[in-house]
Amino acid sequence: MALVTTFLVRAACQAQQVLTQPTTVLVLPGQTITCSGGSADSSGNYWYGWHQQKIPGTGPVTVIYQNNQRPSGIPSRFSASTSGSTNTLTITGVQAEDEAVYYCGSYDSSSGYDKVEMSGTGLG
């Protein structure tokens, strides 16, 4: 008899940004999850990043920066794409170690400073 682990994905949004995904999604290991964040500003000046926090109270790890760049050491199952003012994080083949809270942050690429940090999506 196989034990199947499931992940509960939930999202919350704060501040001026918009997190555009269902509040709750059930994800089985090996499945693909997507979550999107976007800016109300349609100027196109925003860059997005996604940050993974596995343990509350500890610092997050950046998994995506500059819209779609993956830092060294981040598995290739993490990817992101931008369409208009929306950035979408995709985790292809979710694994148990991906359990974390994922935060989407945006900053104004024309001035180089952080604008708004969104609360994000929890896997776990």
Tab-separated table of N, CA and C in Angstrom:
chain	number	residue	atom	x	y	z
A	1	MET	N	0.845	-1.179	0.000
A	1	MET	CA	0.000	0.000	0.000
A	1	MET	C	0.884	1.234	0.000
A	2	ALA	N	0.648	2.113	-0.940
A	2	ALA	CA	1.475	3.308	-1.080
A	2	ALA	C	0.879	4.473	-0.294
A	3	LEU	N	1.748	5.215	0.330
A	3	LEU	CA	1.327	6.426	1.029
A	3	LEU	C	1.445	7.595	0.059
A	4	VAL	N	0.360	8.286	-0.155
A	4	VAL	CA	0.357	9.425	-1.065
A	4	VAL	C	0.285	10.706	-0.240
A	5	THR	N	1.283	11.531	-0.383
A	5	THR	CA	1.312	12.804	0.311
A	5	THR	C	0.651	13.863	-0.559
A	6	THR	N	-0.142	14.703	0.061
A	6	THR	CA	-0.777	15.788	-0.688
A	6	THR	C	-0.312	17.119	-0.127
A	7	PHE	N	-0.401	18.132	-0.961
A	7	PHE	CA	-0.040	19.479	-0.571
A	7	PHE	C	-1.272	20.354	-0.680
A	8	LEU	N	-1.473	21.203	0.281
A	8	LEU	CA	-2.552	22.180	0.220
A	8	LEU	C	-1.938	23.522	-0.120
A	9	VAL	N	-2.433	24.128	-1.156
A	9	VAL	CA	-1.892	25.404	-1.610
A	9	VAL	C	-2.906	26.483	-1.302
A	10	ARG	N	-2.479	27.500	-0.575
A	10	ARG	CA	-3.388	28.573	-0.256
A	10	ARG	C	-2.702	29.901	-0.523
A	11	ALA	N	-3.475	30.899	-0.796
A	11	ALA	CA	-2.903	32.192	-1.156
A	11	ALA	C	-3.599	33.312	-0.410
A	12	ALA	N	-2.855	34.352	-0.151
A	12	ALA	CA	-3.421	35.551	0.449
A	12	ALA	C	-2.736	36.753	-0.171
A	13	CYS	N	-3.432	37.849	-0.219
A	13	CYS	CA	-2.873	39.039	-0.855
A	13	CYS	C	-2.984	40.224	0.076
A	14	GLN	N	-1.966	41.030	0.082
A	14	GLN	CA	-1.967	42.253	0.864
A	14	GLN	C	-1.399	43.379	0.011
A	15	ALA	N	-1.516	44.578	0.527
A	15	ALA	CA	-0.955	45.776	-0.101
A	15	ALA	C	-1.591	46.046	-1.461
A	16	GLN	N	-0.840	46.659	-2.378
A	16	GLN	CA	-1.420	47.140	-3.619
A	16	GLN	C	-1.346	46.135	-4.752
A	17	GLN	N	-0.600	45.081	-4.564
A	17	GLN	CA	-0.445	44.108	-5.625
A	17	GLN	C	-1.624	43.149	-5.648
A	18	VAL	N	-1.718	42.388	-6.704
A	18	VAL	CA	-2.809	41.446	-6.870
A	18	VAL	C	-2.232	40.049	-7.050
A	19	LEU	N	-2.689	39.114	-6.259
A	19	LEU	CA	-2.275	37.728	-6.406
A	19	LEU	C	-3.430	36.997	-7.069
A	20	THR	N	-3.229	36.546	-8.286
A	20	THR	CA	-4.333	36.071	-9.116
A	20	THR	C	-4.337	34.550	-9.210
A	21	GLN	N	-4.799	33.906	-8.168
A	21	GLN	CA	-4.897	32.453	-8.182
A	21	GLN	C	-5.974	32.034	-7.196
A	22	PRO	N	-6.476	30.812	-7.343
A	22	PRO	CA	-7.487	30.330	-6.398
A	22	PRO	C	-6.931	30.315	-4.984
A	23	THR	N	-7.826	30.460	-4.007
A	23	THR	CA	-7.399	30.460	-2.612
A	23	THR	C	-6.836	29.103	-2.209
A	24	THR	N	-7.436	28.029	-2.677
A	24	THR	CA	-6.991	26.691	-2.301
A	24	THR	C	-6.907	25.792	-3.534
A	25	VAL	N	-5.771	25.128	-3.684
A	25	VAL	CA	-5.567	24.168	-4.767
A	25	VAL	C	-4.913	22.939	-4.168
A	26	LEU	N	-5.384	21.774	-4.530
A	26	LEU	CA	-4.787	20.529	-4.057
A	26	LEU	C	-3.762	20.051	-5.078
A	27	VAL	N	-2.543	19.789	-4.611
A	27	VAL	CA	-1.460	19.372	-5.503
A	27	VAL	C	-0.866	18.070	-4.993
A	28	LEU	N	-0.769	17.088	-5.862
A	28	LEU	CA	-0.128	15.823	-5.529
A	28	LEU	C	1.338	15.871	-5.942
A	29	PRO	N	2.202	15.157	-5.247
A	29	PRO	CA	3.605	15.101	-5.656
A	29	PRO	C	3.720	14.695	-7.124
A	30	GLY	N	4.600	15.375	-7.832
A	30	GLY	CA	4.785	15.106	-9.249
A	30	GLY	C	3.936	15.973	-10.152
A	31	GLN	N	2.909	16.610	-9.576
A	31	GLN	CA	2.074	17.492	-10.377
A	31	GLN	C	2.751	18.849	-10.550
A	32	THR	N	2.156	19.671	-11.381
A	32	THR	CA	2.672	21.009	-11.655
A	32	THR	C	1.756	22.039	-11.022
A	33	ILE	N	2.354	23.020	-10.373
A	33	ILE	CA	1.598	24.106	-9.748
A	33	ILE	C	2.023	25.433	-10.366
A	34	THR	N	1.066	26.308	-10.577
A	34	THR	CA	1.388	27.656	-11.023
A	34	THR	C	0.739	28.649	-10.082
A	35	CYS	N	1.411	29.752	-9.825
A	35	CYS	CA	0.818	30.844	-9.072
A	35	CYS	C	1.290	32.147	-9.690
A	36	SER	N	0.404	33.108	-9.708
A	36	SER	CA	0.667	34.359	-10.426
A	36	SER	C	0.552	35.559	-9.514
A	37	GLY	N	1.383	36.527	-9.768
A	37	GLY	CA	1.314	37.801	-9.077
A	37	GLY	C	1.466	38.904	-10.105
A	38	GLY	N	0.876	40.044	-9.834
A	38	GLY	CA	0.961	41.108	-10.819
A	38	GLY	C	0.871	42.480	-10.192
A	39	SER	N	1.170	43.456	-10.985
A	39	SER	CA	1.135	44.839	-10.544
A	39	SER	C	-0.061	45.539	-11.152
A	40	ALA	N	-0.645	46.445	-10.384
A	40	ALA	CA	-1.740	47.255	-10.913
A	40	ALA	C	-1.209	48.301	-11.889
A	41	ASP	N	0.091	48.513	-11.862
A	41	ASP	CA	0.735	49.478	-12.750
A	41	ASP	C	1.062	48.791	-14.073
A	42	SER	N	0.518	49.297	-15.162
A	42	SER	CA	0.723	48.659	-16.469
A	42	SER	C	1.856	49.308	-17.265
A	43	SER	N	2.731	50.043	-16.592
A	43	SER	CA	3.809	50.742	-17.289
A	43	SER	C	4.843	49.782	-17.867
A	44	GLY	N	4.897	48.563	-17.334
A	44	GLY	CA	5.890	47.605	-17.799
A	44	GLY	C	7.244	47.793	-17.151
A	45	ASN	N	7.321	48.639	-16.120
A	45	ASN	CA	8.595	48.913	-15.464
A	45	ASN	C	8.916	47.948	-14.331
A	46	TYR	N	8.037	46.996	-14.077
A	46	TYR	CA	8.244	46.109	-12.940
A	46	TYR	C	8.981	44.841	-13.317
A	47	TRP	N	9.887	44.448	-12.424
A	47	TRP	CA	10.503	43.132	-12.466
A	47	TRP	C	9.990	42.373	-11.257
A	48	TYR	N	9.900	41.061	-11.400
A	48	TYR	CA	9.345	40.228	-10.338
A	48	TYR	C	10.343	39.194	-9.868
A	49	GLY	N	10.179	38.803	-8.625
A	49	GLY	CA	10.967	37.722	-8.059
A	49	GLY	C	10.082	36.860	-7.185
A	50	TRP	N	10.488	35.614	-7.010
A	50	TRP	CA	9.766	34.692	-6.140
A	50	TRP	C	10.731	34.175	-5.083
A	51	HIS	N	10.233	34.103	-3.844
A	51	HIS	CA	11.078	33.782	-2.698
A	51	HIS	C	10.415	32.669	-1.889
A	52	GLN	N	11.210	31.714	-1.498
A	52	GLN	CA	10.738	30.514	-0.802
A	52	GLN	C	11.145	30.585	0.664
A	53	GLN	N	10.174	30.454	1.556
A	53	GLN	CA	10.462	30.424	2.990
A	53	GLN	C	9.975	29.105	3.554
A	54	LYS	N	10.908	28.248	3.921
A	54	LYS	CA	10.548	26.910	4.390
A	54	LYS	C	10.197	26.884	5.870
A	55	ILE	N	10.845	27.716	6.667
A	55	ILE	CA	10.617	27.728	8.114
A	55	ILE	C	10.226	29.141	8.524
A	56	PRO	N	9.050	29.311	9.151
A	56	PRO	CA	8.651	30.651	9.592
A	56	PRO	C	9.703	31.279	10.493
A	57	GLY	N	9.954	32.550	10.281
A	57	GLY	CA	10.931	33.264	11.091
A	57	GLY	C	12.340	33.216	10.537
A	58	THR	N	12.555	32.441	9.486
A	58	THR	CA	13.867	32.409	8.848
A	58	THR	C	13.811	33.205	7.548
A	59	GLY	N	14.976	33.550	7.052
A	59	GLY	CA	15.041	34.325	5.822
A	59	GLY	C	14.618	33.503	4.617
A	60	PRO	N	13.975	34.151	3.652
A	60	PRO	CA	13.568	33.440	2.441
A	60	PRO	C	14.748	33.208	1.496
A	61	VAL	N	14.578	32.240	0.611
A	61	VAL	CA	15.541	31.938	-0.439
A	61	VAL	C	14.929	32.371	-1.764
A	62	THR	N	15.672	33.127	-2.545
A	62	THR	CA	15.177	33.555	-3.858
A	62	THR	C	15.242	32.372	-4.821
A	63	VAL	N	14.103	32.075	-5.444
A	63	VAL	CA	14.072	31.000	-6.441
A	63	VAL	C	13.964	31.552	-7.860
A	64	ILE	N	13.463	32.784	-7.986
A	64	ILE	CA	13.379	33.463	-9.282
A	64	ILE	C	13.679	34.943	-9.055
A	65	TYR	N	14.473	35.547	-9.942
A	65	TYR	CA	14.702	36.988	-9.905
A	65	TYR	C	14.657	37.532	-11.337
A	66	GLN	N	14.495	38.818	-11.456
A	66	GLN	CA	14.399	39.477	-12.774
A	66	GLN	C	13.440	38.736	-13.704
A	67	ASN	N	12.249	38.471	-13.207
A	67	ASN	CA	11.140	37.860	-13.948
A	67	ASN	C	11.279	36.366	-14.195
A	68	ASN	N	12.449	35.903	-14.641
A	68	ASN	CA	12.558	34.492	-15.037
A	68	ASN	C	13.933	33.887	-14.816
A	69	GLN	N	14.786	34.580	-14.059
A	69	GLN	CA	16.143	34.075	-13.833
A	69	GLN	C	16.178	33.214	-12.571
A	70	ARG	N	16.878	32.097	-12.652
A	70	ARG	CA	16.986	31.168	-11.538
A	70	ARG	C	18.400	31.249	-10.952
A	71	PRO	N	18.524	31.529	-9.659
A	71	PRO	CA	19.858	31.556	-9.058
A	71	PRO	C	20.526	30.190	-9.113
A	72	SER	N	21.833	30.192	-9.011
A	72	SER	CA	22.595	28.949	-8.969
A	72	SER	C	22.107	28.083	-7.808
A	73	GLY	N	21.932	26.801	-8.077
A	73	GLY	CA	21.506	25.882	-7.032
A	73	GLY	C	20.004	25.677	-6.941
A	74	ILE	N	19.236	26.470	-7.643
A	74	ILE	CA	17.785	26.295	-7.646
A	74	ILE	C	17.423	25.304	-8.754
A	75	PRO	N	16.668	24.261	-8.432
A	75	PRO	CA	16.362	23.217	-9.430
A	75	PRO	C	15.603	23.768	-10.640
A	76	SER	N	15.791	23.119	-11.752
A	76	SER	CA	15.179	23.570	-13.004
A	76	SER	C	13.658	23.406	-13.012
A	77	ARG	N	13.105	22.697	-12.035
A	77	ARG	CA	11.640	22.583	-11.989
A	77	ARG	C	10.974	23.912	-11.620
A	78	PHE	N	11.756	24.863	-11.121
A	78	PHE	CA	11.246	26.208	-10.846
A	78	PHE	C	11.461	27.081	-12.074
A	79	SER	N	10.400	27.680	-12.556
A	79	SER	CA	10.516	28.588	-13.692
A	79	SER	C	9.460	29.670	-13.546
A	80	ALA	N	9.604	30.722	-14.317
A	80	ALA	CA	8.620	31.810	-14.277
A	80	ALA	C	8.562	32.481	-15.634
A	81	SER	N	7.439	33.084	-15.893
A	81	SER	CA	7.249	33.825	-17.141
A	81	SER	C	6.404	35.044	-16.856
A	82	THR	N	6.539	36.046	-17.709
A	82	THR	CA	5.798	37.287	-17.550
A	82	THR	C	4.959	37.545	-18.786
A	83	SER	N	3.725	37.941	-18.545
A	83	SER	CA	2.837	38.354	-19.618
A	83	SER	C	2.173	39.649	-19.178
A	84	GLY	N	2.489	40.734	-19.865
A	84	GLY	CA	1.954	42.033	-19.457
A	84	GLY	C	2.458	42.383	-18.073
A	85	SER	N	1.529	42.640	-17.153
A	85	SER	CA	1.909	43.006	-15.793
A	85	SER	C	1.720	41.846	-14.818
A	86	THR	N	1.716	40.621	-15.335
A	86	THR	CA	1.543	39.432	-14.489
A	86	THR	C	2.749	38.516	-14.632
A	87	ASN	N	3.258	38.032	-13.493
A	87	ASN	CA	4.345	37.066	-13.497
A	87	ASN	C	3.838	35.767	-12.892
A	88	THR	N	4.161	34.664	-13.521
A	88	THR	CA	3.673	33.357	-13.078
A	88	THR	C	4.825	32.438	-12.740
A	89	LEU	N	4.815	31.931	-11.516
A	89	LEU	CA	5.779	30.937	-11.072
A	89	LEU	C	5.207	29.553	-11.366
A	90	THR	N	6.028	28.691	-11.937
A	90	THR	CA	5.636	27.312	-12.194
A	90	THR	C	6.615	26.378	-11.501
A	91	ILE	N	6.083	25.420	-10.761
A	91	ILE	CA	6.909	24.352	-10.197
A	91	ILE	C	6.449	23.075	-10.885
A	92	THR	N	7.303	22.546	-11.730
A	92	THR	CA	6.975	21.364	-12.531
A	92	THR	C	7.450	20.114	-11.811
A	93	GLY	N	6.532	19.265	-11.443
A	93	GLY	CA	6.895	18.060	-10.697
A	93	GLY	C	7.195	18.392	-9.250
A	94	VAL	N	6.183	18.884	-8.538
A	94	VAL	CA	6.348	19.285	-7.139
A	94	VAL	C	6.918	18.129	-6.328
A	95	GLN	N	7.884	18.449	-5.459
A	95	GLN	CA	8.491	17.448	-4.583
A	95	GLN	C	8.252	17.841	-3.128
A	96	ALA	N	8.410	16.875	-2.238
A	96	ALA	CA	8.139	17.117	-0.824
A	96	ALA	C	8.964	18.280	-0.273
A	97	GLU	N	10.201	18.407	-0.733
A	97	GLU	CA	11.064	19.478	-0.213
A	97	GLU	C	10.644	20.866	-0.695
A	98	ASP	N	9.673	20.921	-1.611
A	98	ASP	CA	9.170	22.217	-2.076
A	98	ASP	C	8.150	22.816	-1.117
A	99	GLU	N	7.821	22.074	-0.058
A	99	GLU	CA	6.873	22.584	0.920
A	99	GLU	C	7.431	23.858	1.541
A	100	ALA	N	6.705	24.948	1.398
A	100	ALA	CA	7.190	26.248	1.846
A	100	ALA	C	6.104	27.278	1.591
A	101	VAL	N	6.371	28.495	2.028
A	101	VAL	CA	5.561	29.637	1.612
A	101	VAL	C	6.336	30.359	0.534
A	102	TYR	N	5.666	30.691	-0.558
A	102	TYR	CA	6.294	31.376	-1.684
A	102	TYR	C	5.769	32.799	-1.762
A	103	TYR	N	6.698	33.738	-1.728
A	103	TYR	CA	6.355	35.149	-1.783
A	103	TYR	C	6.745	35.719	-3.133
A	104	CYS	N	5.858	36.504	-3.694
A	104	CYS	CA	6.185	37.227	-4.920
A	104	CYS	C	6.494	38.664	-4.547
A	105	GLY	N	7.598	39.159	-5.022
A	105	GLY	CA	7.968	40.548	-4.800
A	105	GLY	C	8.148	41.246	-6.135
A	106	SER	N	7.894	42.520	-6.160
A	106	SER	CA	8.107	43.281	-7.390
A	106	SER	C	8.903	44.529	-7.073
A	107	TYR	N	9.645	44.992	-8.064
A	107	TYR	CA	10.325	46.270	-7.892
A	107	TYR	C	10.349	47.010	-9.216
A	108	ASP	N	10.508	48.306	-9.094
A	108	ASP	CA	10.491	49.193	-10.256
A	108	ASP	C	11.846	49.121	-10.930
A	109	SER	N	11.895	48.510	-12.097
A	109	SER	CA	13.175	48.316	-12.782
A	109	SER	C	13.754	49.627	-13.304
A	110	SER	N	12.937	50.658	-13.399
A	110	SER	CA	13.457	51.935	-13.895
A	110	SER	C	14.187	52.702	-12.809
A	111	SER	N	13.848	52.435	-11.546
A	111	SER	CA	14.520	53.162	-10.462
A	111	SER	C	15.297	52.236	-9.543
A	112	GLY	N	15.056	50.926	-9.637
A	112	GLY	CA	15.863	49.960	-8.911
A	112	GLY	C	15.567	49.826	-7.440
A	113	TYR	N	14.379	50.209	-6.984
A	113	TYR	CA	14.085	50.022	-5.572
A	113	TYR	C	12.815	49.188	-5.404
A	114	ASP	N	12.735	48.498	-4.256
A	114	ASP	CA	11.572	47.656	-3.987
A	114	ASP	C	10.331	48.515	-3.838
A	115	LYS	N	9.242	48.048	-4.416
A	115	LYS	CA	7.980	48.779	-4.329
A	115	LYS	C	7.028	48.094	-3.346
A	116	VAL	N	6.671	46.881	-3.623
A	116	VAL	CA	5.691	46.179	-2.801
A	116	VAL	C	6.088	44.708	-2.711
A	117	GLU	N	5.964	44.154	-1.544
A	117	GLU	CA	6.158	42.711	-1.362
A	117	GLU	C	4.798	42.099	-1.080
A	118	MET	N	4.427	41.107	-1.853
A	118	MET	CA	3.135	40.453	-1.660
A	118	MET	C	3.265	39.287	-0.717
A	119	SER	N	2.228	39.066	0.050
A	119	SER	CA	2.179	37.781	0.734
A	119	SER	C	1.842	36.746	-0.318
A	120	GLY	N	2.253	35.523	-0.092
A	120	GLY	CA	2.253	34.600	-1.211
A	120	GLY	C	1.482	33.331	-1.031
A	121	THR	N	2.019	32.285	-1.570
A	121	THR	CA	1.354	30.999	-1.669
A	121	THR	C	2.037	29.983	-0.775
A	122	GLY	N	1.264	29.289	0.030
A	122	GLY	CA	1.831	28.261	0.905
A	122	GLY	C	1.660	26.885	0.323
A	123	LEU	N	2.728	26.121	0.252
A	123	LEU	CA	2.676	24.707	-0.104
A	123	LEU	C	2.906	23.936	1.173
A	124	GLY	N	1.926	23.172	1.587
A	124	GLY	CA	2.170	22.363	2.760
A	124	GLY	C	0.980	22.156	3.613
